[in-house]
Short mmCIF file of C-alpha atoms in Angstrom, two decimals:
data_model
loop_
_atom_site.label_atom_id
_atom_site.label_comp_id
_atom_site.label_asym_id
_atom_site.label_seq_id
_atom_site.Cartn_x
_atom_site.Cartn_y
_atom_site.Cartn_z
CA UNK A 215 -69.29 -38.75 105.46
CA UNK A 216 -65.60 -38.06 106.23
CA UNK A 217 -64.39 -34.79 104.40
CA UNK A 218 -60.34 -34.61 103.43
CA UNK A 219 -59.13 -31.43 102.64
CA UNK A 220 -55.50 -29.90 101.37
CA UNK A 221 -54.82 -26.41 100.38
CA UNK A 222 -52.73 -25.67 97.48
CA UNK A 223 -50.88 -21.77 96.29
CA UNK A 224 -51.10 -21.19 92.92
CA UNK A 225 -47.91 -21.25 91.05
CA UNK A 226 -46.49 -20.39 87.54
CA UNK A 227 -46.04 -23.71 86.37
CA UNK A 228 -50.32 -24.43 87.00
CA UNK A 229 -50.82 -21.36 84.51
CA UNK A 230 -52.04 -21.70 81.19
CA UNK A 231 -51.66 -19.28 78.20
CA UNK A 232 -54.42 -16.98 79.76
CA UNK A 233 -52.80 -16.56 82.85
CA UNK A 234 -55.33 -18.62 85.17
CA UNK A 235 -55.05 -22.40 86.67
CA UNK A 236 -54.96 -24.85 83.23
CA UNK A 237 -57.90 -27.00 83.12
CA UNK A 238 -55.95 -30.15 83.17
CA UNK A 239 -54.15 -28.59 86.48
CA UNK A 240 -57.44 -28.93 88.32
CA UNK A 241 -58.10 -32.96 86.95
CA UNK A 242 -54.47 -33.28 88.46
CA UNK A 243 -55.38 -31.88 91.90
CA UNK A 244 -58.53 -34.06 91.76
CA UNK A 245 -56.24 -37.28 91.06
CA UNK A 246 -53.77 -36.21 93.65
CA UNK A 247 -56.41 -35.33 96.46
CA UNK A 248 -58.12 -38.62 95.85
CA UNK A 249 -54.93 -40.87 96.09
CA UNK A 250 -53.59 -38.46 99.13
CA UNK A 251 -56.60 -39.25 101.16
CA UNK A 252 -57.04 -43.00 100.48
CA UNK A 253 -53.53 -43.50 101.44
CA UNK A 254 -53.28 -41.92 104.36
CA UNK A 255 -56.89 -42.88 105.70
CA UNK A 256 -55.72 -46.64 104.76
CA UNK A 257 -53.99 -49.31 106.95
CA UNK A 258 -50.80 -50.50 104.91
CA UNK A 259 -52.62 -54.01 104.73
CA UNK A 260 -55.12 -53.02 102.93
CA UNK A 261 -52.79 -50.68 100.40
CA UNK A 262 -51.13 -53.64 99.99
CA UNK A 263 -53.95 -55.63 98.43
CA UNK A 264 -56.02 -53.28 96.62
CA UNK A 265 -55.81 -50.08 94.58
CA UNK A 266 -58.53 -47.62 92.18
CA UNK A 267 -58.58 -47.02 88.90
CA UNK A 268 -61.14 -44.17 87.26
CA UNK A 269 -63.92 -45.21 85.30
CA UNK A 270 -65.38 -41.93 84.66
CA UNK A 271 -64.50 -37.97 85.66
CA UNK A 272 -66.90 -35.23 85.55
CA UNK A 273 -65.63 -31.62 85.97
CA UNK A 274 -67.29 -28.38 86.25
CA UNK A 275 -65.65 -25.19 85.91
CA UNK A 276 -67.58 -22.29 87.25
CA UNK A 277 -64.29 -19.64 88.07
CA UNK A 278 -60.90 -19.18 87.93
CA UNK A 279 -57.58 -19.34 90.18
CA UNK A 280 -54.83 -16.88 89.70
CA UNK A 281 -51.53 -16.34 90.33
CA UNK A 282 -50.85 -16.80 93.91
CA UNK A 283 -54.45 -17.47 95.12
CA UNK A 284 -54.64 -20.40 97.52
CA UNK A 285 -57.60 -22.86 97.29
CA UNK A 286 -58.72 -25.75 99.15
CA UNK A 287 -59.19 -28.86 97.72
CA UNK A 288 -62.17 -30.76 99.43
CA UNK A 289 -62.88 -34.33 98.94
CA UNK A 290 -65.54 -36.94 100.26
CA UNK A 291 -66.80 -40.14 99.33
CA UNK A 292 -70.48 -40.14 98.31
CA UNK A 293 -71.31 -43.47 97.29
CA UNK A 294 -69.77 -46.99 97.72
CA UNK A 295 -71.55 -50.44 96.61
CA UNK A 296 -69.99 -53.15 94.71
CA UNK A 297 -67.06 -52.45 92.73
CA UNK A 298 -67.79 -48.71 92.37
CA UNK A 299 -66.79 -45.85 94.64
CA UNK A 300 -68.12 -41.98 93.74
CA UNK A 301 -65.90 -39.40 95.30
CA UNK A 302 -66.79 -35.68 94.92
CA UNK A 303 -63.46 -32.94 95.08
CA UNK A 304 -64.51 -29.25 95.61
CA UNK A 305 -62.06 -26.55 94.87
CA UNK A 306 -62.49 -23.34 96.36
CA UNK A 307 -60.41 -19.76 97.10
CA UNK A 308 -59.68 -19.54 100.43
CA UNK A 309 -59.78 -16.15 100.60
CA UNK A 310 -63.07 -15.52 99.16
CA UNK A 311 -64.97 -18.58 100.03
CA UNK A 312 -65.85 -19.02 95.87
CA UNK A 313 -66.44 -22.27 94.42
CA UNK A 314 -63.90 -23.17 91.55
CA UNK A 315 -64.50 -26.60 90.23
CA UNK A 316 -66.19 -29.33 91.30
CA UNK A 317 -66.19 -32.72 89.81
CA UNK A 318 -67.65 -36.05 90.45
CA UNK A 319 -65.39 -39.27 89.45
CA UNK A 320 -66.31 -43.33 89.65
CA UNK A 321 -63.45 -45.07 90.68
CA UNK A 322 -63.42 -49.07 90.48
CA UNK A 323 -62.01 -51.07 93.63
CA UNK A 324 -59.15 -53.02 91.91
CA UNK A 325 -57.35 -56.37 93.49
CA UNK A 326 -53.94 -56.22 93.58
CA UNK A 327 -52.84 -59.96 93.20
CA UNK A 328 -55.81 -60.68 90.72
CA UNK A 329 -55.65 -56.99 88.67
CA UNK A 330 -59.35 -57.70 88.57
CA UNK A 331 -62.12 -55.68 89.78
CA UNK A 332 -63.19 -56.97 93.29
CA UNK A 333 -66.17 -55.97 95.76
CA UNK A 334 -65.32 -53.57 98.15
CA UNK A 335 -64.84 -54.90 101.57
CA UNK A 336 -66.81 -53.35 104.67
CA UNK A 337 -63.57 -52.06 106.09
CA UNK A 338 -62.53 -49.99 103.14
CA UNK A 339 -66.36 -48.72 103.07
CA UNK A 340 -66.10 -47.42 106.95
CA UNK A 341 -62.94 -45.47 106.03
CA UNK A 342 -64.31 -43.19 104.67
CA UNK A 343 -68.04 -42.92 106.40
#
């Protein structure tokens, strides 16, 4: 299982009203962590033919980020058969190792030319073993 990771710094604009990372900030990271890492794992021909769309998200929250804090954003593939790919993100502060959020999201291997759900191929599979 090939792990991806990113780190992110907490700024203003990811605040909510309580002063800690939104809730909706942390589905974005998980949306932008999974697209970052299929495209740059991905050969351009393959890019070219097929894309993911979500079927369904799962999200726990277990602590919060702050102002500042910088947290790693983890992601791995767990599960891949037939049109459905499960990818698990982690988020967790750097500096003290805690778990933030983790979530668990289906994504559907889409064909480009066809819009329709398609198998996913072997090659796409091994990208991410």
């Amino acid at each position: 299982m090939q792990i991806f990771e990113t780190k992110i710094t907490v700024t203003k604009q990811d605040l909510d009203e309580l002063n800690h990372v939104n809730n909706v900030r942390y589905v974005q990271w998980v949306q932008d962590i999974a697209k970052t890492h299929w495209e740059t794992q991905t050969p351009s021909k393959i890019l070219d033919a097929y894309f993911w769309v979500m079927i369904n998200h799962f999200i726990t929250y277990k602590s919060e980020a702050l102002l500042n804090d910088v947290v790693t954003l983890k992601t791995y593939v767990t599960k891949s058969e037939g049109i459905r790919s499960t990818r698990v993100v982690e988020i967790i502060n750097q500096k003290s190792n805690k778990l933030l959020a983790k979530s668990e999201t289906t994504w559907c291997f889409m064909n480009r030319k066809t819009m329709r759900p398609t198998r996913i191929t072997e090659d796409v599979i091994n990208l991410f073993n």
